[in-house]
Every structure is written in C-alpha cells, then in structure tokens.
Amino acid sequence: MQIFLARNNVQAGPYTLDQLNIMLTSGEVVLDDLIWHEGLDQWQRVGNLTNNQTYYRPAPIATEEVNDSIINNVTIFPEDNDADSNKDKKSVSLDRLYGKPERPAENTKNSKVDMTTNRQYTPNNKVSLNKSGAAKKISDTDKVIGDVVLAPIMSRVLATALNGLLYILAIFPLVMALTKMDVDYTKFQNIQNMDAAYQYSMTLMESIPSTTLMVSQVMVFGLFALQLVFITLRGQSLGKLITGIRVVDQTTHRLPSFTKLIGIRTLLLFIIYNLLFSFTSFLGFVVIAVHYYMASKSPENIGWHDKLAKTLVVKADSSQLVKQPKVK
C-alpha cells in the first residue's frame, strides 16, 4: 500500500504503512494531517481514520483495475512517467481527471500532482511534514522534535534582553528622577534588614514628583498588561514575538494551559526575578545564566523553569495556535 500525506498544501510520499505508524508514534505526523491511499475516494484527516489514535490499521482493500468510467471523484496519484517503470501501468492524467484538454506528455513528464491544490509541482525528495508550507525553514543546526523546531538559545537570550529593555523604557522617567537624587544603594543590598530598605525606598518615592511617579506607573502597568495579553493568546511575550519564537506544551506542542503559561512561567518567574534583582542584582543574572546553560546542555533546550512548567520554547508557527482535538 502506498500512502500519501499532505499538510498546508504540501504533499509528501508515498510511504508504507509501517513508515506511517512510526511517524505517527514519533509525532512527525499529527492527527490533523491529510491522508490518501488506494481505497479512499478523497483526502481524509488522519485522526478520522485512526479513531484519533496514533496507530493506523486500514481495512482490507480490494484492488481493481482503473476504469475510465468510474474515475469521477476518485483521487489518483500518477507516478513519474518513466517508460521502464510504468509501461504496463494504466494512468490517468490530471487534465483528464478534471475534464480539461490534455496537455502534451512532455509538459507533465517528471512532475507529480499536488492533489490538495489541483496544481503540478516538481518532485522534491526532501519534502518533510515538519515544514508547514513556507512558514518556517529548517536548517542543519536546528533541533526538531515531532512537528516543532526548537528555538535557538541565542534567540531566547535575545527575547529576554528585549523584554528587559522594554521594562527599562517603561521605568525610564523614574530612573531619570532617581539619577538626580543622592541614592544610597547599599541599603537595598542588606537582606537581613529588609524593613530599613523598605522605609528608605518609601522616602525616595515621596521625594519624586507625583507626575513622574504616575507616568512611570502607567507605563509599567501598561507594559505588563500588554505582555499578559500576548502571552495568554499567543504564548509569546513581546520579546518572543519580535524574535519569532513561542512557548508550547511539551506533550501537545500547542499552547500550554493557562496555569502553566501565566501561573508558573510568567507570574512566578516575575516574582522570583523581581526579588533577586531588588536585593542582590548579581544573583538575578546568575539564575538567568544557569537557566540558559541548562537549556544549552539539554537535548530539548529545557532550562530549569522550562522543566518546572513542562514547556518548550520553539520557533513560532501558526499551527501551534490551533486547538488539538480531544482524543476520545
């Protein structure tokens, strides 16, 4: 049995049944992909044929010779018109299948049919279902897991730096006001006397003009609200949106649950890093460095808070925003 697969108007195959089941198990083929093989009258969703399981057991198919009178509404995949391999096979051209005037044979030689768009394209042996159309390009250095491409460590570092820069811009009016004051920063580094640090910070706030303080607060809360909206709806902070990466669930490769995305990855980390940078700024950078060091040594680029939230950071693709059908 020759099995053809398609995703985002890109056709791949043929595959054997064993190859299909291996790809289903590994996640390279997902249940939302399209499938066609002899015995099916049209493309169908893989999950519809497997009952949403990751193993396909097709029913026995009675093979019959292709008859010109019954080819209507039946998808046929002609092989390359090689005289040696097809001299005994009867094939139906795409033009004839769709009731159009047939073009000369030389125009269709060495071409296959993309049945998902009724167009012809030159065969490419390197077509992979890991590529969703022209969306994401996979290089030799990329790490691929199932149907996602892991985000490079440097892209993640850049996203973190961009988020930090946006935060600095939000508090810029406050920073400018503090630079004009004689601030004793040693009071914030004494962890054993947090009450004194708090009282000193309140004294500084009272010395800053109320207009400056209000503008800074509005900008900080506005940035925080905007970040939450993008993280909730797209799994991307503004830094990740700019660098083209996204947070997905380790298992489904779709958007994580609200608890993982907001509770663990966002709010908890915000509190941890805010405390670290408030009292011992160097320790905050150490924790971030440890996280990315762990990610660089992990086969799946998983750092300590990726492991905590059970998430992956991958190259963003629109298919990751589609809700996965529930397995019955």
XYZ file of C-alpha atoms in Angstrom:
328
model
C 0.000 0.000 0.000
C 1.295 3.424 -0.976
C 0.219 6.170 1.403
C 0.376 9.886 0.630
C 0.246 12.640 3.241
C -0.377 16.373 2.993
C -0.138 19.410 5.239
C -0.661 23.084 4.345
C -0.878 22.269 0.618
C 2.421 20.358 0.735
C 2.196 16.701 -0.318
C 4.670 14.034 0.747
C 5.001 10.354 -0.009
C 4.496 7.666 -0.867
C 5.053 5.930 2.479
C 4.464 2.378 3.628
C 2.046 1.564 6.423
C 4.950 0.813 8.782
C 6.552 4.170 7.992
C 3.273 5.959 8.651
C 2.820 4.307 12.048
C 6.421 5.134 13.033
C 5.842 8.788 12.121
C 2.541 8.817 13.997
C 4.224 7.437 17.107
C 7.112 9.932 16.929
C 4.797 12.868 16.341
C 6.174 13.765 12.908
C 2.725 13.016 11.511
C -0.133 14.535 13.516
C -3.808 13.646 13.580
C -4.781 16.827 11.716
C -2.684 15.910 8.651
C -4.431 14.682 5.493
C -4.044 11.138 4.145
C -4.872 9.342 0.897
C -4.270 5.808 -0.306
C -5.921 3.358 -2.643
C -9.460 2.660 -1.462
C -10.190 6.219 -0.288
C -12.297 8.413 -2.576
C -10.870 11.672 -1.198
C -8.324 13.158 1.210
C -9.250 12.477 4.807
C -7.999 13.635 8.188
C -5.593 11.077 9.681
C -7.392 11.130 13.039
C -10.714 10.279 11.369
C -9.228 7.041 10.032
C -7.350 6.108 13.200
C -10.158 6.992 15.623
C -7.812 9.681 16.979
C -5.205 7.082 17.870
C -1.538 7.175 16.854
C -1.720 3.845 15.026
C -3.423 3.125 11.705
C -4.985 -0.260 10.928
C -6.600 0.072 7.475
C -9.364 -2.265 6.430
C -8.537 -4.758 3.642
C -8.843 -3.143 0.215
C -9.974 -4.966 -2.910
C -7.743 -3.812 -5.764
C -9.308 -3.261 -9.168
C -8.002 -2.047 -12.494
C -8.622 1.638 -13.093
C -11.707 2.098 -15.253
C -12.229 5.338 -17.170
C -15.949 5.208 -16.463
C -15.595 5.228 -12.678
C -12.750 7.665 -12.101
C -15.038 10.563 -11.248
C -14.458 11.885 -7.705
C -11.617 9.400 -7.204
C -8.156 10.750 -6.414
C -5.402 9.077 -8.400
C -1.714 9.730 -7.878
C 0.142 9.040 -11.135
C 3.772 8.083 -10.710
C 6.532 9.743 -12.707
C 6.019 8.830 -16.342
C 9.080 6.662 -16.584
C 8.748 4.358 -19.572
C 10.527 1.446 -17.918
C 8.617 1.518 -14.633
C 5.164 2.374 -15.993
C 4.938 0.742 -19.397
C 2.498 -1.837 -18.035
C 0.505 0.571 -15.855
C -2.567 2.476 -16.914
C -2.548 6.034 -15.524
C -4.995 8.889 -15.756
C -3.628 12.390 -16.311
C -4.704 15.260 -14.068
C -6.159 17.138 -17.055
C -8.310 14.170 -17.991
C -9.362 13.605 -14.390
C -10.707 17.152 -14.193
C -12.272 17.155 -17.659
C -9.741 19.516 -19.251
C -7.938 19.252 -22.604
C -4.903 17.068 -22.112
C -1.529 18.771 -22.460
C 1.385 17.176 -24.322
C 3.111 14.415 -22.412
C 6.414 16.273 -22.288
C 4.803 19.026 -20.234
C 3.875 16.623 -17.483
C 6.910 14.369 -17.559
C 8.945 14.266 -14.369
C 6.173 16.014 -12.445
C 3.802 14.848 -9.758
C 0.390 16.122 -8.863
C -0.409 18.156 -5.781
C -3.969 16.934 -5.262
C -4.627 19.400 -2.455
C -4.464 22.391 -4.833
C -5.009 20.830 -8.298
C -1.577 22.075 -9.377
C 1.527 20.392 -10.635
C 4.902 20.717 -8.980
C 8.363 19.298 -9.492
C 9.021 16.348 -7.182
C 11.252 17.092 -4.221
C 12.629 14.127 -2.348
C 13.422 16.384 0.633
C 9.793 17.289 1.331
C 9.145 16.806 5.051
C 5.953 17.074 7.026
C 7.924 19.035 9.604
C 7.722 22.005 7.239
C 4.407 23.836 7.233
C 4.345 25.471 3.814
C 6.764 28.368 3.589
C 6.321 29.328 7.211
C 9.394 28.005 8.954
C 12.638 26.962 7.333
C 14.682 24.226 8.914
C 18.464 24.492 8.802
C 21.047 21.824 9.536
C 21.669 23.282 13.003
C 18.008 23.266 14.061
C 16.753 20.731 16.587
C 13.454 19.166 15.517
C 11.095 17.366 17.875
C 7.998 15.913 16.257
C 6.331 18.745 14.340
C 8.147 21.649 16.048
C 11.563 23.268 15.655
C 13.241 24.219 18.926
C 14.123 27.881 19.328
C 17.892 28.576 19.275
C 19.331 29.521 22.666
C 20.531 32.875 21.330
C 17.010 33.729 20.151
C 15.751 33.069 23.665
C 18.524 35.175 25.200
C 17.704 37.992 22.779
C 13.997 37.761 23.647
C 14.833 38.042 27.369
C 17.092 41.033 26.681
C 14.343 42.734 24.646
C 11.828 42.220 27.456
C 14.332 43.715 29.889
C 14.890 46.687 27.586
C 11.141 47.299 27.329
C 10.911 47.258 31.131
C 13.761 49.775 31.398
C 11.982 52.031 28.900
C 8.795 51.772 30.967
C 10.543 52.918 34.157
C 12.755 55.437 32.332
C 11.015 58.506 33.844
C 11.546 57.021 37.334
C 15.202 56.211 36.582
C 15.837 59.744 35.363
C 14.314 61.161 38.543
C 16.449 58.875 40.723
C 19.659 59.878 38.938
C 19.083 63.422 40.131
C 18.958 62.222 43.740
C 21.717 61.047 46.067
C 20.628 57.386 46.449
C 22.390 55.057 48.890
C 22.131 51.722 47.016
C 23.862 49.808 49.812
C 20.636 49.951 51.824
C 18.968 47.655 49.249
C 21.687 45.008 49.459
C 21.308 44.230 53.155
C 18.892 41.290 53.088
C 18.920 40.995 56.887
C 17.433 44.469 57.270
C 14.609 44.453 54.707
C 12.449 46.778 56.803
C 15.077 49.522 56.633
C 15.339 49.058 52.851
C 11.573 49.357 52.518
C 11.430 52.506 54.637
C 14.268 54.037 52.618
C 12.511 53.245 49.337
C 9.320 54.925 50.615
C 11.342 58.027 51.478
C 12.741 58.094 47.940
C 9.278 57.707 46.394
C 7.987 60.657 48.415
C 10.838 62.779 47.067
C 9.940 62.054 43.419
C 7.406 64.416 41.746
C 3.950 62.831 41.709
C 3.561 63.392 37.955
C 6.776 61.495 37.204
C 5.765 58.671 39.510
C 2.318 58.406 37.934
C 3.671 58.337 34.371
C 6.127 55.602 35.275
C 3.439 53.516 36.986
C 1.087 53.832 33.998
C 3.843 52.749 31.603
C 4.859 49.771 33.762
C 1.290 48.503 34.260
C 0.525 49.105 30.580
C 3.556 47.064 29.524
C 2.693 44.304 31.999
C -0.933 44.135 30.731
C 0.225 44.029 27.095
C 2.683 41.246 27.878
C -0.057 39.204 29.589
C -2.394 39.574 26.590
C 0.227 38.320 24.110
C 1.392 35.530 26.415
C -2.172 34.315 27.018
C -3.354 34.454 23.400
C -0.145 33.569 21.538
C 2.286 32.064 24.050
C 4.675 34.915 23.275
C 6.000 37.828 25.279
C 6.801 40.900 23.209
C 10.438 39.802 23.118
C 9.491 36.337 21.811
C 7.076 37.899 19.303
C 9.893 40.032 17.866
C 12.328 37.088 17.680
C 9.713 34.696 16.227
C 9.640 32.095 18.995
C 6.853 30.741 21.221
C 6.179 28.680 24.348
C 4.328 25.383 23.763
C 3.365 22.403 25.892
C 5.955 19.607 25.950
C 3.343 16.949 25.149
C 0.847 18.531 22.735
C 3.147 21.096 21.076
C 0.230 23.529 21.296
C -0.343 26.499 23.604
C 0.101 25.402 27.242
C -2.668 25.635 29.808
C -3.328 28.982 31.492
C -1.808 27.684 34.734
C 1.471 26.691 33.066
C 1.675 29.760 30.851
C 0.658 32.509 33.258
C 0.901 30.992 36.734
C 4.261 29.205 36.506
C 6.144 30.700 33.541
C 5.065 34.339 33.964
C 3.881 35.406 37.407
C 6.090 33.054 39.435
C 9.188 33.970 37.420
C 8.328 37.671 37.624
C 8.183 37.454 41.423
C 11.423 35.432 41.664
C 13.444 37.678 39.381
C 11.991 40.866 40.887
C 13.090 39.766 44.362
C 16.537 38.707 43.160
C 17.210 41.939 41.287
C 15.790 44.107 44.084
C 18.172 42.900 46.792
C 21.102 41.204 45.052
C 21.170 42.230 41.398
C 24.108 39.956 40.524
C 22.204 36.882 41.767
C 19.376 37.540 39.291
C 21.839 37.424 36.392
C 23.374 34.241 37.821
C 19.983 32.496 37.917
C 19.241 33.547 34.330
C 22.685 32.347 33.228
C 22.148 28.977 34.941
C 18.809 28.589 33.172
C 20.273 29.128 29.707
C 23.324 26.988 30.488
C 20.997 24.104 31.407
C 18.998 24.698 28.217
C 22.158 24.622 26.060
C 23.128 21.237 27.529
C 19.650 19.722 27.197
C 18.667 17.773 24.037
C 15.343 19.649 24.080
C 16.756 23.047 25.140
C 14.989 22.753 28.507
C 16.127 25.059 31.309
C 15.094 24.935 34.941
C 11.856 26.885 34.571
C 11.009 25.034 31.301
C 11.223 21.843 33.354
C 9.152 23.402 36.127
C 6.339 24.403 33.753
C 6.742 21.372 31.426
C 7.018 23.595 28.363
C 9.228 24.017 25.306
C 10.340 27.176 23.533
C 10.082 26.672 19.767
C 10.090 28.594 16.523
C 6.641 30.115 16.166
C 4.251 28.523 13.686
C 0.552 29.235 13.163
C -0.351 25.542 13.568
C 0.659 25.760 17.239
C -2.279 28.128 17.870
C -4.823 25.597 16.605
C -6.542 23.714 19.390
C -5.807 19.995 19.210
C -8.933 17.795 19.010
C -9.630 15.845 22.155
C -8.762 12.162 21.949
C -11.857 10.070 22.592
